[in-house]
């Protein structure tokens, strides 16, 4: 043992495998009923009225769950409500008009605060504007915007008039925008002129215009002026200025449209095993009830809190836990436009100190970057306002967990490691922060009312200590209802694997592997399909492959994930060129550009490896496992079943050389 208390503490932490919630947290936790899991199991599905009761309904529902057409489950059937009225009007009516709803900070340091009253006014003005442009109930409105307040405003304005939104992450490429708009047959778009990244103004409007060239028909476009004079942009016949519209409709009163609980609230595209992104459909009643309930139970959100989920609203995390869940509960939700290391690596900690943030929710990849940068950055700031920490998006390694616990939470904040997906709408497997013991690296038990189980290939539960497939054996309110206009693919993708339609038994398969611990905790191991997780973002290998084979001169491509110490996984591409093509630097650049143009910089390949052949089995199947081993620098698995075993060593030599 060392005499230095800091070293001693480090050593103790390293060995500690479980952590109890701190007493100071337990005392004030929203959920303190230790019997909640039992109670929810006994009362299932009626237990979910507890979630529905967090909302204000225009018409109460007749039935909690309708499973007559499984797996097309319906929740809170017969009920009706409006999401924007639940996130705004009722709080204003209950005396929270002057409470901050959104606190926003731009990358250059400018700030804006919208009270619930302000937010309602602007949402109504923009809802009226959308109507004027012709948007009707059930029309899909695409929102292609970075982290600026007009994004949640546009979402809520859509929700107010019953027009589902489809948010496309601003970092996605022009082609990705076009694909999603065409798939959703969306004729309306809200975008902006540009935004800041590391101090530089990015031209977003130009990218939007390039995307629109690939969209059929006229699109009415609204452009938010984020950059003022810094960037002039062209407004054509079908493009309108956001500021002018809102000004012209100032003071407008727009009655929230009463939506059926099962009416679509939004679409969110996500990656799957095929090249085509999947349009995940979420509904008004079940989704909103589920995000509100999990925000309360897991994130311990209280109206007087300042709550910060540092995700991007372009992903499901931002939809559920920056916008809908927190605003439904009437709390103050923070938004930050920029990168965590601009102008310095303490930007996030500075924001926490300045805003006295209570809860901070981020991704393991971010925590691994913070770790790499060192403790001096959080140490510069007073983080004592923090009460709870959370992570989401990928498995968190115990070392990163402990670093977060000690250096951000000062050993006083529980950490919730929340497993869920775009399709689940909200959290599914996590500890409850005021009740459960935490085990770094293991997400925890399933939430109350969630029947998540680790099973073997026959859908039989595995023994404690064993690994298998994660499944959800009963429906839950936040679940996706279908893939947009593609019920068949919905069933194929999520319900085929373990269900038995003959006995009407339906089991949801999220395509993740997991291990069941002795105490019933679930340690998520990662995807078992051809989807990779780069910095908590889901990328389909097929999508990337089809972008690469679209580059002229490329004959074939295989894409796999290789382990990466910050990103979790990184994109490795193996490329076969057409005869006569040379593996030049130029060619490499074209492959990288091809991927960025089709998807966006998040999919940028870590390495492009040219090879004359891919390792294939005798039946001609690409041995992806081997390519993954090569990418990760791991020991190679069995190569004896290959038709061309010699190629593996050749590829490996090339990777080592780079
Ligand atoms: C996939 C879903 C949930 C919003 C962000 C990602 C992985 C997510 C965890 C976690 C281990 C996790 C899974 C899942 N994942 N959270 N806490 N521990 N893995 O949403 O893009 O739909 O991706 O992310 O593999 O299937 P998504």
PDB file of N, CA and C and ligand atoms in Angstrom, residues 270-271 315-318 321 361 364 391-396 416-424 426-427 429 441-443 470 510-513 523-529 531 533 536-539, ligand 1:
ATOM      1  N   UNK A 270     -32.934   4.507 -38.810  1.00  0.00           N
ATOM      2  CA  UNK A 270     -31.757   3.906 -38.182  1.00  0.00           C
ATOM      3  C   UNK A 270     -31.196   2.824 -39.095  1.00  0.00           C
ATOM      4  N   UNK A 271     -29.975   2.408 -38.804  1.00  0.00           N
ATOM      5  CA  UNK A 271     -29.303   1.442 -39.674  1.00  0.00           C
ATOM      6  C   UNK A 271     -29.654   0.007 -39.305  1.00  0.00           C
ATOM      7  N   UNK A 315     -30.418  11.989 -32.913  1.00  0.00           N
ATOM      8  CA  UNK A 315     -30.501  10.556 -32.593  1.00  0.00           C
ATOM      9  C   UNK A 315     -31.633  10.346 -31.595  1.00  0.00           C
ATOM     10  N   UNK A 316     -31.995   9.102 -31.382  1.00  0.00           N
ATOM     11  CA  UNK A 316     -33.125   8.816 -30.489  1.00  0.00           C
ATOM     12  C   UNK A 316     -32.855   9.306 -29.062  1.00  0.00           C
ATOM     13  N   UNK A 317     -31.611   9.236 -28.599  1.00  0.00           N
ATOM     14  CA  UNK A 317     -31.314   9.677 -27.236  1.00  0.00           C
ATOM     15  C   UNK A 317     -31.785  11.111 -27.022  1.00  0.00           C
ATOM     16  N   UNK A 318     -31.519  11.952 -28.014  1.00  0.00           N
ATOM     17  CA  UNK A 318     -31.931  13.346 -27.907  1.00  0.00           C
ATOM     18  C   UNK A 318     -33.443  13.513 -27.970  1.00  0.00           C
ATOM     19  N   UNK A 321     -34.624  11.929 -24.464  1.00  0.00           N
ATOM     20  CA  UNK A 321     -34.104  12.419 -23.193  1.00  0.00           C
ATOM     21  C   UNK A 321     -33.482  13.822 -23.238  1.00  0.00           C
ATOM     22  N   UNK A 361     -25.908  13.143 -18.640  1.00  0.00           N
ATOM     23  CA  UNK A 361     -26.128  11.859 -19.324  1.00  0.00           C
ATOM     24  C   UNK A 361     -25.325  11.900 -20.630  1.00  0.00           C
ATOM     25  N   UNK A 364     -20.327   6.413 -23.416  1.00  0.00           N
ATOM     26  CA  UNK A 364     -19.006   5.909 -23.018  1.00  0.00           C
ATOM     27  C   UNK A 364     -17.863   6.429 -23.885  1.00  0.00           C
ATOM     28  N   UNK A 391     -25.030   6.882 -18.626  1.00  0.00           N
ATOM     29  CA  UNK A 391     -24.363   6.573 -19.894  1.00  0.00           C
ATOM     30  C   UNK A 391     -25.304   5.779 -20.784  1.00  0.00           C
ATOM     31  N   UNK A 392     -25.065   5.871 -22.084  1.00  0.00           N
ATOM     32  CA  UNK A 392     -25.898   5.181 -23.063  1.00  0.00           C
ATOM     33  C   UNK A 392     -25.163   5.044 -24.384  1.00  0.00           C
ATOM     34  N   UNK A 393     -25.501   4.005 -25.129  1.00  0.00           N
ATOM     35  CA  UNK A 393     -25.044   3.906 -26.511  1.00  0.00           C
ATOM     36  C   UNK A 393     -24.178   2.709 -26.814  1.00  0.00           C
ATOM     37  N   UNK A 394     -23.456   2.228 -25.819  1.00  0.00           N
ATOM     38  CA  UNK A 394     -22.549   1.099 -26.036  1.00  0.00           C
ATOM     39  C   UNK A 394     -22.126   0.594 -24.657  1.00  0.00           C
ATOM     40  N   UNK A 395     -21.535  -0.567 -24.615  1.00  0.00           N
ATOM     41  CA  UNK A 395     -21.070  -1.057 -23.319  1.00  0.00           C
ATOM     42  C   UNK A 395     -20.010  -0.109 -22.749  1.00  0.00           C
ATOM     43  N   UNK A 396     -20.017   0.074 -21.445  1.00  0.00           N
ATOM     44  CA  UNK A 396     -18.981   0.900 -20.821  1.00  0.00           C
ATOM     45  C   UNK A 396     -18.002  -0.021 -20.094  1.00  0.00           C
ATOM     46  N   UNK A 416     -26.185   5.514 -13.905  1.00  0.00           N
ATOM     47  CA  UNK A 416     -27.076   4.567 -14.574  1.00  0.00           C
ATOM     48  C   UNK A 416     -26.512   4.260 -15.964  1.00  0.00           C
ATOM     49  N   UNK A 417     -26.273   2.981 -16.211  1.00  0.00           N
ATOM     50  CA  UNK A 417     -25.787   2.504 -17.516  1.00  0.00           C
ATOM     51  C   UNK A 417     -27.025   1.953 -18.208  1.00  0.00           C
ATOM     52  N   UNK A 418     -27.554   2.728 -19.146  1.00  0.00           N
ATOM     53  CA  UNK A 418     -28.884   2.433 -19.687  1.00  0.00           C
ATOM     54  C   UNK A 418     -28.802   1.745 -21.041  1.00  0.00           C
ATOM     55  N   UNK A 419     -29.269   0.522 -21.117  1.00  0.00           N
ATOM     56  CA  UNK A 419     -29.323  -0.172 -22.401  1.00  0.00           C
ATOM     57  C   UNK A 419     -30.686   0.046 -23.040  1.00  0.00           C
ATOM     58  N   UNK A 420     -30.676   0.486 -24.279  1.00  0.00           N
ATOM     59  CA  UNK A 420     -31.913   0.601 -25.069  1.00  0.00           C
ATOM     60  C   UNK A 420     -31.544   0.863 -26.512  1.00  0.00           C
ATOM     61  N   UNK A 421     -32.528   1.121 -27.337  1.00  0.00           N
ATOM     62  CA  UNK A 421     -32.295   1.283 -28.779  1.00  0.00           C
ATOM     63  C   UNK A 421     -33.287   2.278 -29.377  1.00  0.00           C
ATOM     64  N   UNK A 422     -32.996   2.704 -30.585  1.00  0.00           N
ATOM     65  CA  UNK A 422     -33.941   3.537 -31.328  1.00  0.00           C
ATOM     66  C   UNK A 422     -35.333   2.897 -31.294  1.00  0.00           C
ATOM     67  N   UNK A 423     -35.363   1.591 -31.480  1.00  0.00           N
ATOM     68  CA  UNK A 423     -36.632   0.885 -31.588  1.00  0.00           C
ATOM     69  C   UNK A 423     -37.379   0.778 -30.259  1.00  0.00           C
ATOM     70  N   UNK A 424     -36.650   0.776 -29.148  1.00  0.00           N
ATOM     71  CA  UNK A 424     -37.345   0.589 -27.859  1.00  0.00           C
ATOM     72  C   UNK A 424     -37.923   1.910 -27.359  1.00  0.00           C
ATOM     73  N   UNK A 426     -37.260   4.035 -25.357  1.00  0.00           N
ATOM     74  CA  UNK A 426     -36.702   4.470 -24.079  1.00  0.00           C
ATOM     75  C   UNK A 426     -35.907   3.343 -23.445  1.00  0.00           C
ATOM     76  N   UNK A 427     -35.407   3.633 -22.255  1.00  0.00           N
ATOM     77  CA  UNK A 427     -34.515   2.698 -21.549  1.00  0.00           C
ATOM     78  C   UNK A 427     -35.212   1.382 -21.212  1.00  0.00           C
ATOM     79  N   UNK A 429     -32.958  -1.707 -19.884  1.00  0.00           N
ATOM     80  CA  UNK A 429     -32.166  -2.421 -18.885  1.00  0.00           C
ATOM     81  C   UNK A 429     -31.259  -1.395 -18.207  1.00  0.00           C
ATOM     82  N   UNK A 441     -19.763  -1.913 -15.742  1.00  0.00           N
ATOM     83  CA  UNK A 441     -19.674  -2.803 -16.897  1.00  0.00           C
ATOM     84  C   UNK A 441     -20.943  -3.584 -17.148  1.00  0.00           C
ATOM     85  N   UNK A 442     -21.780  -3.687 -16.139  1.00  0.00           N
ATOM     86  CA  UNK A 442     -23.032  -4.416 -16.305  1.00  0.00           C
ATOM     87  C   UNK A 442     -24.187  -3.420 -16.245  1.00  0.00           C
ATOM     88  N   UNK A 443     -25.049  -3.424 -17.277  1.00  0.00           N
ATOM     89  CA  UNK A 443     -26.109  -2.411 -17.334  1.00  0.00           C
ATOM     90  C   UNK A 443     -27.032  -2.518 -16.124  1.00  0.00           C
ATOM     91  N   UNK A 470     -29.926 -11.352 -26.107  1.00  0.00           N
ATOM     92  CA  UNK A 470     -30.855 -10.527 -25.353  1.00  0.00           C
ATOM     93  C   UNK A 470     -32.198 -10.527 -26.090  1.00  0.00           C
ATOM     94  N   UNK A 510     -33.547  -7.732 -30.194  1.00  0.00           N
ATOM     95  CA  UNK A 510     -32.837  -6.481 -30.512  1.00  0.00           C
ATOM     96  C   UNK A 510     -31.522  -6.664 -31.248  1.00  0.00           C
ATOM     97  N   UNK A 511     -31.115  -7.899 -31.486  1.00  0.00           N
ATOM     98  CA  UNK A 511     -29.846  -8.199 -32.173  1.00  0.00           C
ATOM     99  C   UNK A 511     -28.618  -7.845 -31.343  1.00  0.00           C
ATOM    100  N   UNK A 512     -28.754  -8.014 -30.030  1.00  0.00           N
ATOM    101  CA  UNK A 512     -27.600  -7.834 -29.152  1.00  0.00           C
ATOM    102  C   UNK A 512     -27.297  -9.149 -28.438  1.00  0.00           C
ATOM    103  N   UNK A 513     -26.025  -9.397 -28.212  1.00  0.00           N
ATOM    104  CA  UNK A 513     -25.610 -10.510 -27.372  1.00  0.00           C
ATOM    105  C   UNK A 513     -25.482 -10.007 -25.938  1.00  0.00           C
ATOM    106  N   UNK A 523     -25.218  -8.081 -18.647  1.00  0.00           N
ATOM    107  CA  UNK A 523     -24.060  -7.405 -19.222  1.00  0.00           C
ATOM    108  C   UNK A 523     -24.202  -7.497 -20.733  1.00  0.00           C
ATOM    109  N   UNK A 524     -24.391  -6.337 -21.381  1.00  0.00           N
ATOM    110  CA  UNK A 524     -24.611  -6.337 -22.825  1.00  0.00           C
ATOM    111  C   UNK A 524     -23.265  -6.462 -23.531  1.00  0.00           C
ATOM    112  N   UNK A 525     -23.182  -7.380 -24.493  1.00  0.00           N
ATOM    113  CA  UNK A 525     -21.899  -7.645 -25.147  1.00  0.00           C
ATOM    114  C   UNK A 525     -21.757  -6.949 -26.488  1.00  0.00           C
ATOM    115  N   UNK A 526     -22.876  -6.558 -27.094  1.00  0.00           N
ATOM    116  CA  UNK A 526     -22.779  -5.872 -28.396  1.00  0.00           C
ATOM    117  C   UNK A 526     -23.608  -6.567 -29.458  1.00  0.00           C
ATOM    118  N   UNK A 527     -23.608  -5.983 -30.638  1.00  0.00           N
ATOM    119  CA  UNK A 527     -24.475  -6.454 -31.712  1.00  0.00           C
ATOM    120  C   UNK A 527     -24.035  -7.825 -32.220  1.00  0.00           C
ATOM    121  N   UNK A 528     -25.016  -8.607 -32.604  1.00  0.00           N
ATOM    122  CA  UNK A 528     -24.694  -9.897 -33.215  1.00  0.00           C
ATOM    123  C   UNK A 528     -25.030  -9.879 -34.704  1.00  0.00           C
ATOM    124  N   UNK A 529     -25.471  -8.704 -35.205  1.00  0.00           N
ATOM    125  CA  UNK A 529     -25.748  -8.616 -36.652  1.00  0.00           C
ATOM    126  C   UNK A 529     -24.634  -7.801 -37.318  1.00  0.00           C
ATOM    127  N   UNK A 531     -24.155  -4.821 -37.827  1.00  0.00           N
ATOM    128  CA  UNK A 531     -24.251  -3.407 -37.493  1.00  0.00           C
ATOM    129  C   UNK A 531     -23.088  -3.116 -36.567  1.00  0.00           C
ATOM    130  N   UNK A 533     -20.968  -0.254 -34.005  1.00  0.00           N
ATOM    131  CA  UNK A 533     -21.284   0.835 -33.103  1.00  0.00           C
ATOM    132  C   UNK A 533     -20.053   1.739 -32.969  1.00  0.00           C
ATOM    133  N   UNK A 536     -20.936   5.162 -30.220  1.00  0.00           N
ATOM    134  CA  UNK A 536     -22.339   5.140 -29.803  1.00  0.00           C
ATOM    135  C   UNK A 536     -23.316   5.352 -30.951  1.00  0.00           C
ATOM    136  N   UNK A 537     -22.813   5.400 -32.183  1.00  0.00           N
ATOM    137  CA  UNK A 537     -23.697   5.557 -33.329  1.00  0.00           C
ATOM    138  C   UNK A 537     -23.726   4.292 -34.147  1.00  0.00           C
ATOM    139  N   UNK A 538     -24.914   3.967 -34.574  1.00  0.00           N
ATOM    140  CA  UNK A 538     -25.126   2.709 -35.232  1.00  0.00           C
ATOM    141  C   UNK A 538     -24.942   2.841 -36.738  1.00  0.00           C
ATOM    142  N   UNK A 539     -24.074   2.023 -37.290  1.00  0.00           N
ATOM    143  CA  UNK A 539     -23.831   2.069 -38.729  1.00  0.00           C
ATOM    144  C   UNK A 539     -23.980   0.676 -39.314  1.00  0.00           C
TER     145      UNK A 539
HETATM  146  C1  LIG B   1     -27.587  -0.258 -29.837  1.00  0.00           C
HETATM  147  C2  LIG B   1     -28.721   0.672 -30.172  1.00  0.00           C
HETATM  148  C3  LIG B   1     -30.072   3.922 -27.071  1.00  0.00           C
HETATM  149  C4  LIG B   1     -29.734   5.149 -27.717  1.00  0.00           C
HETATM  150  C5  LIG B   1     -28.390   5.193 -28.351  1.00  0.00           C
HETATM  151  C6  LIG B   1     -28.121   4.118 -29.365  1.00  0.00           C
HETATM  152  C7  LIG B   1     -26.044  -0.481 -28.106  1.00  0.00           C
HETATM  153  C8  LIG B   1     -27.050   1.065 -26.380  1.00  0.00           C
HETATM  154  C9  LIG B   1     -26.093   0.374 -24.545  1.00  0.00           C
HETATM  155  C10 LIG B   1     -25.586   0.095 -23.235  1.00  0.00           C
HETATM  156  C11 LIG B   1     -24.363  -1.681 -24.154  1.00  0.00           C
HETATM  157  C12 LIG B   1     -25.657  -0.432 -25.614  1.00  0.00           C
HETATM  158  C13 LIG B   1     -26.714  -1.802 -28.342  1.00  0.00           C
HETATM  159  C14 LIG B   1     -28.021  -1.425 -29.000  1.00  0.00           C
HETATM  160  N1  LIG B   1     -26.262   0.033 -26.746  1.00  0.00           N
HETATM  161  N2  LIG B   1     -26.955   1.290 -25.067  1.00  0.00           N
HETATM  162  N3  LIG B   1     -25.933   0.830 -22.172  1.00  0.00           N
HETATM  163  N4  LIG B   1     -24.729  -0.945 -23.096  1.00  0.00           N
HETATM  164  N5  LIG B   1     -24.792  -1.453 -25.410  1.00  0.00           N
HETATM  165  O1  LIG B   1     -29.279   3.756 -30.071  1.00  0.00           O
HETATM  166  O2  LIG B   1     -28.442   3.706 -32.421  1.00  0.00           O
HETATM  167  O3  LIG B   1     -30.523   2.476 -31.774  1.00  0.00           O
HETATM  168  O4  LIG B   1     -28.260   1.672 -31.037  1.00  0.00           O
HETATM  169  O5  LIG B   1     -26.613   0.425 -29.052  1.00  0.00           O
HETATM  170  O6  LIG B   1     -25.939  -2.569 -29.206  1.00  0.00           O
HETATM  171  O7  LIG B   1     -28.580  -2.440 -29.790  1.00  0.00           O
HETATM  172  P1  LIG B   1     -29.163   2.912 -31.392  1.00  0.00           P
END
